mmCIF file of C-alpha atoms and ligand atoms in Angstrom:
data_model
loop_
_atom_site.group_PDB
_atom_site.id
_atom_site.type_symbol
_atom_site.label_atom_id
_atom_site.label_comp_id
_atom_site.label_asym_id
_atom_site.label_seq_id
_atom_site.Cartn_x
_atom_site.Cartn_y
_atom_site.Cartn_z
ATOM 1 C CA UNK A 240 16.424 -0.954 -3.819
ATOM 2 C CA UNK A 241 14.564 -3.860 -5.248
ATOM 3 C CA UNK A 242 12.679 -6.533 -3.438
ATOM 4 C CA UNK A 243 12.542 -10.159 -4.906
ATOM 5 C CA UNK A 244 10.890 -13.018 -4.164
ATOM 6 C CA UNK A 245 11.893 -16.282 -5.373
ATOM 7 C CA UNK A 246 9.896 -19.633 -5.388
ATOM 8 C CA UNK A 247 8.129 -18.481 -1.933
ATOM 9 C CA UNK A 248 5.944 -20.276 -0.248
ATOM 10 C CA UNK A 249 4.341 -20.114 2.780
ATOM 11 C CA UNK A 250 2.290 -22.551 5.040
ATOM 12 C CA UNK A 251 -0.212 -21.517 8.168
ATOM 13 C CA UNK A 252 -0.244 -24.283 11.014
ATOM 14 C CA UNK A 253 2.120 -26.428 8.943
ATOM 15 C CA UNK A 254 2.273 -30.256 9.925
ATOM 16 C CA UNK A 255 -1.109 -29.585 11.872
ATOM 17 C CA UNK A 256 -4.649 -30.478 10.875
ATOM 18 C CA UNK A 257 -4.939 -26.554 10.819
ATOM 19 C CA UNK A 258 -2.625 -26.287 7.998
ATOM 20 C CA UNK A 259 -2.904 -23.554 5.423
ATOM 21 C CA UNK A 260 -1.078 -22.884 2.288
ATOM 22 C CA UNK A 261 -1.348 -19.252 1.831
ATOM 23 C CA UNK A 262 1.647 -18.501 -0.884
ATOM 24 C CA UNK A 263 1.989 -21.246 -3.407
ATOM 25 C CA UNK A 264 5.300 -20.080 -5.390
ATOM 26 C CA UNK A 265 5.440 -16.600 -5.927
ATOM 27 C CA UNK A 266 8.221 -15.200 -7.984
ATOM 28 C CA UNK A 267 8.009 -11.427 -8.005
ATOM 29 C CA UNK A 268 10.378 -8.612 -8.438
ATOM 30 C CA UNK A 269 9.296 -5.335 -7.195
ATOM 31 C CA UNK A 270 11.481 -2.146 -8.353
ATOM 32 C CA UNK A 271 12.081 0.868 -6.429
ATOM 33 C CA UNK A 272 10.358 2.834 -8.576
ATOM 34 C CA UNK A 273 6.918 1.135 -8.564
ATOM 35 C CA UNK A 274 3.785 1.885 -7.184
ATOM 36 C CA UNK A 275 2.107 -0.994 -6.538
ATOM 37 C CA UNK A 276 -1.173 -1.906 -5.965
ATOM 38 C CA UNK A 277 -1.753 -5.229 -4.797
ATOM 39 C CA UNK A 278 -5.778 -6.717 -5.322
ATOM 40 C CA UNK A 279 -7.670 -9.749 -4.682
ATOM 41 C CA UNK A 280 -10.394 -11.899 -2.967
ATOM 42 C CA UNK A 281 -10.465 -11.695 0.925
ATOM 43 C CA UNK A 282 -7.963 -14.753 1.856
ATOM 44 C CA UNK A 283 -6.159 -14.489 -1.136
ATOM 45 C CA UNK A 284 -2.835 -14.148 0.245
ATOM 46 C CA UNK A 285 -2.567 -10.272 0.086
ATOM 47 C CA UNK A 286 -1.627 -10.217 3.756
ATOM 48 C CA UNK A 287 0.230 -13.098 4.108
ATOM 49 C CA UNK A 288 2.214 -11.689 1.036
ATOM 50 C CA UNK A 289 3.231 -8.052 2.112
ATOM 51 C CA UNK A 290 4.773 -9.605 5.418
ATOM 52 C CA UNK A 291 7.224 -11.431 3.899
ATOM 53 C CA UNK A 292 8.272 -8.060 2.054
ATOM 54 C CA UNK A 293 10.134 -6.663 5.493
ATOM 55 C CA UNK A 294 10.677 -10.189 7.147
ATOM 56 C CA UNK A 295 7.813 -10.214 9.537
ATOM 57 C CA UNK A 296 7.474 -13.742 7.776
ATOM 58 C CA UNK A 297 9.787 -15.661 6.950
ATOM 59 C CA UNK A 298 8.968 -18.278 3.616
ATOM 60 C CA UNK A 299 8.141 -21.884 4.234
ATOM 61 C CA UNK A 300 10.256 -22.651 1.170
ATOM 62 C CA UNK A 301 12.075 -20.009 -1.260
ATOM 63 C CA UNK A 302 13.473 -17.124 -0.080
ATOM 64 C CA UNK A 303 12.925 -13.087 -0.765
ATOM 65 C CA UNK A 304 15.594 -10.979 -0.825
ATOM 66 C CA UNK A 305 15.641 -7.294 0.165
ATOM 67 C CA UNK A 306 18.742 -5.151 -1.688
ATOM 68 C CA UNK A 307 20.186 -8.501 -1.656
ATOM 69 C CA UNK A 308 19.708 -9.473 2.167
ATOM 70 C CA UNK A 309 18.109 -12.387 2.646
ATOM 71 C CA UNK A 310 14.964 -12.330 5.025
ATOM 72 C CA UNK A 311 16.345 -15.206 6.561
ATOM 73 C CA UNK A 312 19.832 -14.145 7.470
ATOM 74 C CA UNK A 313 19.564 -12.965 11.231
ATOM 75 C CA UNK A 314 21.312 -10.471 13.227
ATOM 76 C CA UNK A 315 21.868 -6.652 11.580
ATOM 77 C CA UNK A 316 20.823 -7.666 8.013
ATOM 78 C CA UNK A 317 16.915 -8.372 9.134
ATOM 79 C CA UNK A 318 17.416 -4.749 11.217
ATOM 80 C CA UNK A 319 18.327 -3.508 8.267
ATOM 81 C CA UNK A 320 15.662 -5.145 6.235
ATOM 82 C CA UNK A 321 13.032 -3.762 8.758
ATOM 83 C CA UNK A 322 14.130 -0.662 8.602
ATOM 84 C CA UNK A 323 14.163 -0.117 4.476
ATOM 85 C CA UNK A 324 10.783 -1.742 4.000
ATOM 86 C CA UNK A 325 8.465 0.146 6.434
ATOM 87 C CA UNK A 326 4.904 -1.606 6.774
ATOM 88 C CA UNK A 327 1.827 -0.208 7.823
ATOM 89 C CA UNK A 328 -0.929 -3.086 9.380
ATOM 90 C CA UNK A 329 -4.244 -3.330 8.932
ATOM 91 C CA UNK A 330 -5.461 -0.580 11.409
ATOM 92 C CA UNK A 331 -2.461 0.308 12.190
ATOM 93 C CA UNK A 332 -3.923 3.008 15.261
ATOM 94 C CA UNK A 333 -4.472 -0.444 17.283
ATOM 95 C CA UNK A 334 -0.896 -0.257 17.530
ATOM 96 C CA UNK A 335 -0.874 3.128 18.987
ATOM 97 C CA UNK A 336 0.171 2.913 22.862
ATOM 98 C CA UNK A 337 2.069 5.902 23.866
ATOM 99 C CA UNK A 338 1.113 8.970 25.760
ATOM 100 C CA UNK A 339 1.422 11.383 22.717
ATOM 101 C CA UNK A 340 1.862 11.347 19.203
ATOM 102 C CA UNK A 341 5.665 12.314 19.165
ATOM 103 C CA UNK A 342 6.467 9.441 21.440
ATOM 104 C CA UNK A 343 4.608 7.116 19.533
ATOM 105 C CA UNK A 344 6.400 8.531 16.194
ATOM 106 C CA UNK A 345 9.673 9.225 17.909
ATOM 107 C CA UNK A 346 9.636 5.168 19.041
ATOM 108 C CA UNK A 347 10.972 3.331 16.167
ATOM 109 C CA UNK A 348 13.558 5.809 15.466
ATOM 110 C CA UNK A 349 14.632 5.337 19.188
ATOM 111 C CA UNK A 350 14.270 1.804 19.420
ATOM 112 C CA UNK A 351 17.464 1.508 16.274
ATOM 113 C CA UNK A 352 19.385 4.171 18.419
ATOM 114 C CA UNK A 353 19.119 7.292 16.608
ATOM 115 C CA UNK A 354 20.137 10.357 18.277
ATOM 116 C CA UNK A 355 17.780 12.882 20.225
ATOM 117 C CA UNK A 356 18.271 16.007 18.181
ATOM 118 C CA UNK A 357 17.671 13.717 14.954
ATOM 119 C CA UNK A 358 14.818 11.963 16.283
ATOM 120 C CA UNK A 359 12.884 15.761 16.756
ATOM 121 C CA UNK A 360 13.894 16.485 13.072
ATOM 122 C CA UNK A 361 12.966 12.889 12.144
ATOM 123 C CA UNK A 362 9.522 13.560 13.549
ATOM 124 C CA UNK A 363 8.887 16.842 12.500
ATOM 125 C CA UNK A 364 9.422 16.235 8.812
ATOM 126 C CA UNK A 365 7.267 13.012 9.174
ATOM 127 C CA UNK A 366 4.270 14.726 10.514
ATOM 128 C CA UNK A 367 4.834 16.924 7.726
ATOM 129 C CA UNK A 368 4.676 14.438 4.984
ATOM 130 C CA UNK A 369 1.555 13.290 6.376
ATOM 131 C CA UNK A 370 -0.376 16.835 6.575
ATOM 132 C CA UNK A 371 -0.387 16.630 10.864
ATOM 133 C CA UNK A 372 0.309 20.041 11.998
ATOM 134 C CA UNK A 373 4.041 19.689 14.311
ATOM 135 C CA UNK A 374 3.194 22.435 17.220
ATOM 136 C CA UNK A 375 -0.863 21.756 18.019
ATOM 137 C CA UNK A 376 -0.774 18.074 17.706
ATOM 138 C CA UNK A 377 2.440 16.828 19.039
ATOM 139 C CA UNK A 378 1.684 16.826 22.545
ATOM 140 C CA UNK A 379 -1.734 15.576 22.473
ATOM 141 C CA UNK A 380 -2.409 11.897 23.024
ATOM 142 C CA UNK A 381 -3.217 9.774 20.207
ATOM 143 C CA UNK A 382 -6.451 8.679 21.433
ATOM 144 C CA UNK A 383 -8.039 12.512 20.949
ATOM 145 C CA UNK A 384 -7.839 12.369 16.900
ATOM 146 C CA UNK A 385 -9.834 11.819 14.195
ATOM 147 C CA UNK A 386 -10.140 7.915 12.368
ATOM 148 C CA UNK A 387 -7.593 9.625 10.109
ATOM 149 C CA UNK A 388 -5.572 11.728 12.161
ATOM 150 C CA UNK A 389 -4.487 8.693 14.033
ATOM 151 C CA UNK A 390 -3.899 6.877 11.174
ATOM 152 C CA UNK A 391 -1.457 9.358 9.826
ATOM 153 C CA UNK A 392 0.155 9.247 13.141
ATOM 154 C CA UNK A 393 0.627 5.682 12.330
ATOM 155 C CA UNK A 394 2.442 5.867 8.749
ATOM 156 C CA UNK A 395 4.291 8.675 10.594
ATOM 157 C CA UNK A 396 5.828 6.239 12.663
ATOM 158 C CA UNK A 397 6.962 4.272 9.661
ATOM 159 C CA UNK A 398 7.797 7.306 7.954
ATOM 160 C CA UNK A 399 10.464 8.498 10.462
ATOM 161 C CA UNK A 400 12.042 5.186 10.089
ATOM 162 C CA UNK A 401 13.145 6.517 6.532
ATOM 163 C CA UNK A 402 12.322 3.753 4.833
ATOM 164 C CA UNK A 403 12.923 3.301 1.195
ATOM 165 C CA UNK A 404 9.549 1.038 0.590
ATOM 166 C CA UNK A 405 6.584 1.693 2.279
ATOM 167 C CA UNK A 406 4.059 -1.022 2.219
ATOM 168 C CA UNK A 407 0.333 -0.240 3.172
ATOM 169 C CA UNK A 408 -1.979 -3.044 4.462
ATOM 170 C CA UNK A 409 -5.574 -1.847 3.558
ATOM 171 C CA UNK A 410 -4.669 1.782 4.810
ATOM 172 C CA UNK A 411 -8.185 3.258 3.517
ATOM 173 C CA UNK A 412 -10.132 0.713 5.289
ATOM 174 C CA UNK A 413 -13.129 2.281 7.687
ATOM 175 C CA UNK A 414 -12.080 5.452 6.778
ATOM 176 C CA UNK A 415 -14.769 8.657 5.466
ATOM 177 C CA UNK A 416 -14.331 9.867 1.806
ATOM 178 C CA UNK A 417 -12.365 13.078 3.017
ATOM 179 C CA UNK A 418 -9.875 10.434 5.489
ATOM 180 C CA UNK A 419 -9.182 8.052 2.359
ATOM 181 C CA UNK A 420 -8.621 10.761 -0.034
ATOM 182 C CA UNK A 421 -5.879 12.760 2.741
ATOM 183 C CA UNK A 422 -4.052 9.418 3.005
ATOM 184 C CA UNK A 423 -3.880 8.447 -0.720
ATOM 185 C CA UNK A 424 -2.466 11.960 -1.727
ATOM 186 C CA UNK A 425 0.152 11.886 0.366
ATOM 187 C CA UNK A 426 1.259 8.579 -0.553
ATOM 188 C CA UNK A 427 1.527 9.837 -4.424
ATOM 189 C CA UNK A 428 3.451 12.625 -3.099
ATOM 190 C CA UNK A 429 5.590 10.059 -1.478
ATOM 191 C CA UNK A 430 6.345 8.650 -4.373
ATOM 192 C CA UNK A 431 6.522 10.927 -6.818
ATOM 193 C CA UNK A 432 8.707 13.542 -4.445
ATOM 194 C CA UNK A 433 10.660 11.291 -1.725
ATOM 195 C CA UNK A 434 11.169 8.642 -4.324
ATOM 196 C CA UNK A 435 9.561 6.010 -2.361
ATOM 197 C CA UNK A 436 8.368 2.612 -3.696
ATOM 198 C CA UNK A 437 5.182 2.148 -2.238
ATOM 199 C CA UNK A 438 2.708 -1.422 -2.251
ATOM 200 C CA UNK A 439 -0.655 -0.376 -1.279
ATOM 201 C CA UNK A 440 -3.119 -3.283 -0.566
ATOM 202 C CA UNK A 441 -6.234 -2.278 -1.629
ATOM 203 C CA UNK A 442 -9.981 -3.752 -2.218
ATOM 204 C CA UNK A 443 -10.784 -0.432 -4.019
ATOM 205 C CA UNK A 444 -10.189 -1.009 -8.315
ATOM 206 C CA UNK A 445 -11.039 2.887 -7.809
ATOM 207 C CA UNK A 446 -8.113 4.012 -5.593
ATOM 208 C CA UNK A 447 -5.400 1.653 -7.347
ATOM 209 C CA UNK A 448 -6.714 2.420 -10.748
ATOM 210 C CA UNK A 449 -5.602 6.338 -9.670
ATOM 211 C CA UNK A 450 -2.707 5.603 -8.362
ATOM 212 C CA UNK A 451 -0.285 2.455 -8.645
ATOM 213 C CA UNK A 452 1.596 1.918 -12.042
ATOM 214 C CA UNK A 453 1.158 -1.585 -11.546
ATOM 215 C CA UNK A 454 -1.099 -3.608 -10.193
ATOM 216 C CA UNK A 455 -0.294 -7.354 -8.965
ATOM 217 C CA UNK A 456 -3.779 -9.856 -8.565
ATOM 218 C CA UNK A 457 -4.036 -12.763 -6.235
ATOM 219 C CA UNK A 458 -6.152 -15.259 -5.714
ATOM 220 C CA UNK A 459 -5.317 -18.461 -3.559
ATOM 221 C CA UNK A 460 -2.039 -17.497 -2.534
ATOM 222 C CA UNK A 461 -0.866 -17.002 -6.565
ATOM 223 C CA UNK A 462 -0.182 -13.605 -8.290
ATOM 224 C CA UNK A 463 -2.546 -14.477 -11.617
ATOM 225 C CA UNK A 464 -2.211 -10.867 -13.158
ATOM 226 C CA UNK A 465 0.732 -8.298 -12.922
ATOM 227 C CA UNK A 466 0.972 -5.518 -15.299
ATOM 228 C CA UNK A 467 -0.180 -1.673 -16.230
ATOM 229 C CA UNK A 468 -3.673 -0.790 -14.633
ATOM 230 C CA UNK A 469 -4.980 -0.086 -18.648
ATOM 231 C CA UNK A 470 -3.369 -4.029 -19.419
ATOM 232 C CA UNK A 471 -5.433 -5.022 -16.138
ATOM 233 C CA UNK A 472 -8.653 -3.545 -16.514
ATOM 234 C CA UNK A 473 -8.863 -4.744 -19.923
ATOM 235 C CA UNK A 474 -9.230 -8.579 -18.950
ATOM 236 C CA UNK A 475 -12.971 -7.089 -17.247
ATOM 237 C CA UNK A 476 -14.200 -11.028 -17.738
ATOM 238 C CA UNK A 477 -11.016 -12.725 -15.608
ATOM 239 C CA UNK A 478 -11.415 -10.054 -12.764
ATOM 240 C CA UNK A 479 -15.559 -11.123 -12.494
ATOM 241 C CA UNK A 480 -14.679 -14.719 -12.212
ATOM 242 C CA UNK A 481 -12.097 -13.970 -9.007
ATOM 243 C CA UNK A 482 -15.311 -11.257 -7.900
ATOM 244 C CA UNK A 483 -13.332 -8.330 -8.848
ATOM 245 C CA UNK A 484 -14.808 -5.568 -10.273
ATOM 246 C CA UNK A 485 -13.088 -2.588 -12.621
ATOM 247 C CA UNK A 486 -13.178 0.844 -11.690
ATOM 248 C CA UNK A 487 -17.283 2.201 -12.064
ATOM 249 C CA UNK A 488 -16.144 5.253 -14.621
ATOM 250 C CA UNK A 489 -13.897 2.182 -16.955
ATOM 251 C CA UNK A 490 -17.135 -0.118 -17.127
ATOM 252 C CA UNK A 491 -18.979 2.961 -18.020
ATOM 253 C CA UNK A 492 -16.374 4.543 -20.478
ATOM 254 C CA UNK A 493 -16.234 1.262 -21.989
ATOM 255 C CA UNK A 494 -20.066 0.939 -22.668
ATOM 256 C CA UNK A 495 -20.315 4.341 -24.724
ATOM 257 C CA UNK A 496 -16.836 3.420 -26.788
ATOM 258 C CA UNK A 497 -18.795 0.866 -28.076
ATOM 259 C CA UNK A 498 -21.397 2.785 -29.097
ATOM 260 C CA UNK A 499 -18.481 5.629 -30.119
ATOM 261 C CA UNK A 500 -16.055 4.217 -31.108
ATOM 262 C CA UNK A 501 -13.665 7.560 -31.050
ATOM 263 C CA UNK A 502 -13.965 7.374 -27.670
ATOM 264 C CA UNK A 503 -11.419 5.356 -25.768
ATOM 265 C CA UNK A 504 -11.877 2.391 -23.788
ATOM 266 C CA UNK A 505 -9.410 2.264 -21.527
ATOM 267 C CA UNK A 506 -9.934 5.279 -19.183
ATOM 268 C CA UNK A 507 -9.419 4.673 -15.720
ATOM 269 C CA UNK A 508 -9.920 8.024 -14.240
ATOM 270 C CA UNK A 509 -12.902 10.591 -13.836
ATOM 271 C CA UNK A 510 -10.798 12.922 -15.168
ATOM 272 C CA UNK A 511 -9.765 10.934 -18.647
ATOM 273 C CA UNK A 512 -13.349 10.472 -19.042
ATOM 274 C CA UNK A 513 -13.793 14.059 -18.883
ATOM 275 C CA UNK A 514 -11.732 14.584 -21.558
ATOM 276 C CA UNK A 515 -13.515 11.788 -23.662
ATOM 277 C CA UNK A 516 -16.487 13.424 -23.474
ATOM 278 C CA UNK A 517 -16.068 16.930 -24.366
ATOM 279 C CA UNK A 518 -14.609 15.291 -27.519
ATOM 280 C CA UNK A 519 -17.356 13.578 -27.828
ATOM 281 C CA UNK A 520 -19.838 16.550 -27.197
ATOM 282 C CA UNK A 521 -17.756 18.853 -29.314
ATOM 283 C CA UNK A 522 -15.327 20.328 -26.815
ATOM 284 C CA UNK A 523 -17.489 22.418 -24.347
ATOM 285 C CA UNK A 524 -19.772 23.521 -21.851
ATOM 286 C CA UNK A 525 -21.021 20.083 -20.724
ATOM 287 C CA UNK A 526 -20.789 20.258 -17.015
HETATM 288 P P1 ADP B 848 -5.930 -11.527 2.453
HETATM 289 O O1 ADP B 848 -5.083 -10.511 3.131
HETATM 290 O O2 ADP B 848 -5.852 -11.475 0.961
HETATM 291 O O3 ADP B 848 -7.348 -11.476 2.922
HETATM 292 P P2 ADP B 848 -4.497 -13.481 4.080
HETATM 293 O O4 ADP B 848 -3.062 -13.390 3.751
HETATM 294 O O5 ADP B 848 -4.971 -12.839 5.329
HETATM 295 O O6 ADP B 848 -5.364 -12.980 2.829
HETATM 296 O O7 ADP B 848 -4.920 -15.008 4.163
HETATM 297 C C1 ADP B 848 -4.491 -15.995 3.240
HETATM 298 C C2 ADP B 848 -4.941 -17.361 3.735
HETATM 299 O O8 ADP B 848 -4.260 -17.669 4.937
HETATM 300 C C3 ADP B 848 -6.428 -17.446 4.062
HETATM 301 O O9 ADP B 848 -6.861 -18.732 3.734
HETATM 302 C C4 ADP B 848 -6.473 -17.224 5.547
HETATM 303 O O10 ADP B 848 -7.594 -17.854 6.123
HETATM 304 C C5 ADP B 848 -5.170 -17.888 5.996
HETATM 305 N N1 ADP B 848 -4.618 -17.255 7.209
HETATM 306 C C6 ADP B 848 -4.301 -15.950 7.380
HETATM 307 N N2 ADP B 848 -3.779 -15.715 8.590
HETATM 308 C C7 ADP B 848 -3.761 -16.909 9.214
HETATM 309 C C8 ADP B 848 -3.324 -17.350 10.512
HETATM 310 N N3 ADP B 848 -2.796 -16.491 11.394
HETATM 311 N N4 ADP B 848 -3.465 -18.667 10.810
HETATM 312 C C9 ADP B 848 -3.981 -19.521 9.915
HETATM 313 N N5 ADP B 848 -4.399 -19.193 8.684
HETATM 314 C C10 ADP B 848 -4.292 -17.905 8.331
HETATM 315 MG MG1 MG B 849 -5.607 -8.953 4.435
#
């Protein structure tokens, strides 16, 4: 399924004093088998952006088009829209309101009409996906778990909607080390197993340097940069200007390759630099 946007723009407040324009014509395709990660400045747009990807918002002027449907169209295409492009807030465990965490994952599916029998299956296999152990956490309410326990619970929800994209609003956000990492290896599992195109807003260069195959920049309401995270990182000076940083271990790898040249300058992972550096050491024992 492929998502498109075409000449979008869209306008906070418009008409009013208050008025915002926070998408200034985006034109952006987004495959189903991408793994996005989407970067920029606070108030940049990324927001703003990744609700027009299920219809939550609807353009000012343009339109975006979800396997064809138009965001606009009313009626079952937006249903269907909503439910093939699953998106997961900002804090998303604000959202949480029912009495335990298989009513709270078991709602959506509910809400479009799917059977009883399914729905169990539906949540079972979502808790799964998500590392939440079925039998002991089920029943309890969602107010008893962990920052990233109830979290989880929230993509859950999204998950048992089966969508096809999953789109993450800042899902690491307030989270511990061990929280962040649980969350962003199950979504490459989502990807790489279920097939799933993901867009993962992120303020972390780190995390989307490990993870998205592409990475789309913003900065007032535009998308300046969209390309390969190697292509990315390599314009270090553009990134400063917008106060965007590149992953610690690049900036790093990139200060000895110029002292080495053998060594590459494009690593983006601790474990690439690992590599470099036991060539550069002569292959062993270095940590
Ligand atoms: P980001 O997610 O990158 O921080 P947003 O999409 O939240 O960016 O914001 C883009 C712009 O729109 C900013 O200037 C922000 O102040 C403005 N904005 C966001 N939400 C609203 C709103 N509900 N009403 C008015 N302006 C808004
Ligand atoms: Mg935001």
């Amino acid at each position: 399924m492929k998502i498109e946007l075409k000449g979008v723009n869209y306008i906070y407040n418009k008409g009013n004093p208050f008025e915002v324009s926070a998408l200034t014509n985006i034109d952006l395709t987004i495959e189903q088998g991408d793994f996005i990660g989407l970067i920029g400045h606070t108030g940049s747009g990324k927001s703003t952006l990744v609700q027009h990807l299920n219809g939550l918002y609807r353009p000012t002027s343009g339109e975006v088009l979800v396997g064809g449907l138009n965001t606009k169209d009313k009626g079952t295409g937006i249903k269907q829209i909503r439910q093939k492009v699953g998106l997961v807030f900002q804090y998303p465990e604000h959202q949480l309101f029912e009495e335990t965490v298989y009513q709270d994952i078991a709602y959506g599916p509910k809400n479009i009409g799917i059977p009883e029998n399914e729905i169990e299956e539906r949540v079972m296999d979502a808790m799964e996906l998500v590392g939440l152990d079925y039998m002991t956490i089920k029943d309890k309410s969602p107010f008893e778990l962990s920052g990233g326990q109830k979290r989880r619970v929230a993509i859950a929800g999204v998950l048992a909607m089966h969508p096809r994209v999953l789109v993450l609003d800042e899902p690491t956000a307030g989270l511990d080390p061990r929280g962040r990492d649980e969350i962003l290896g199950y979504l490459k599992v989502l990807h790489r197993e279920k097939n799933i195109c993901i867009v993962l807003v992120s303020h972390s260069m780190e995390e989307i340097a490990r993870l998205a195959n592409r990475i789309l920049v913003m900065e007032r309401g535009q998308i300046v940069m969209d390309g390969a995270p190697k292509e990315i990182f390599l314009e270090e000076d553009k990134l400063e200007e917008m106060g965007l940083g590149i992953p610690q271990i690049t900036e790093v790898m990139k200060a000895i390759s110029k002292k080495y040249p053998g060594i590459r300058s494009d690593i983006l992972t601790v474990e690439e630099a690992y590599d470099q550096l036991r060539v550069l050491l002569g292959g062993e024992g270095i940590v």
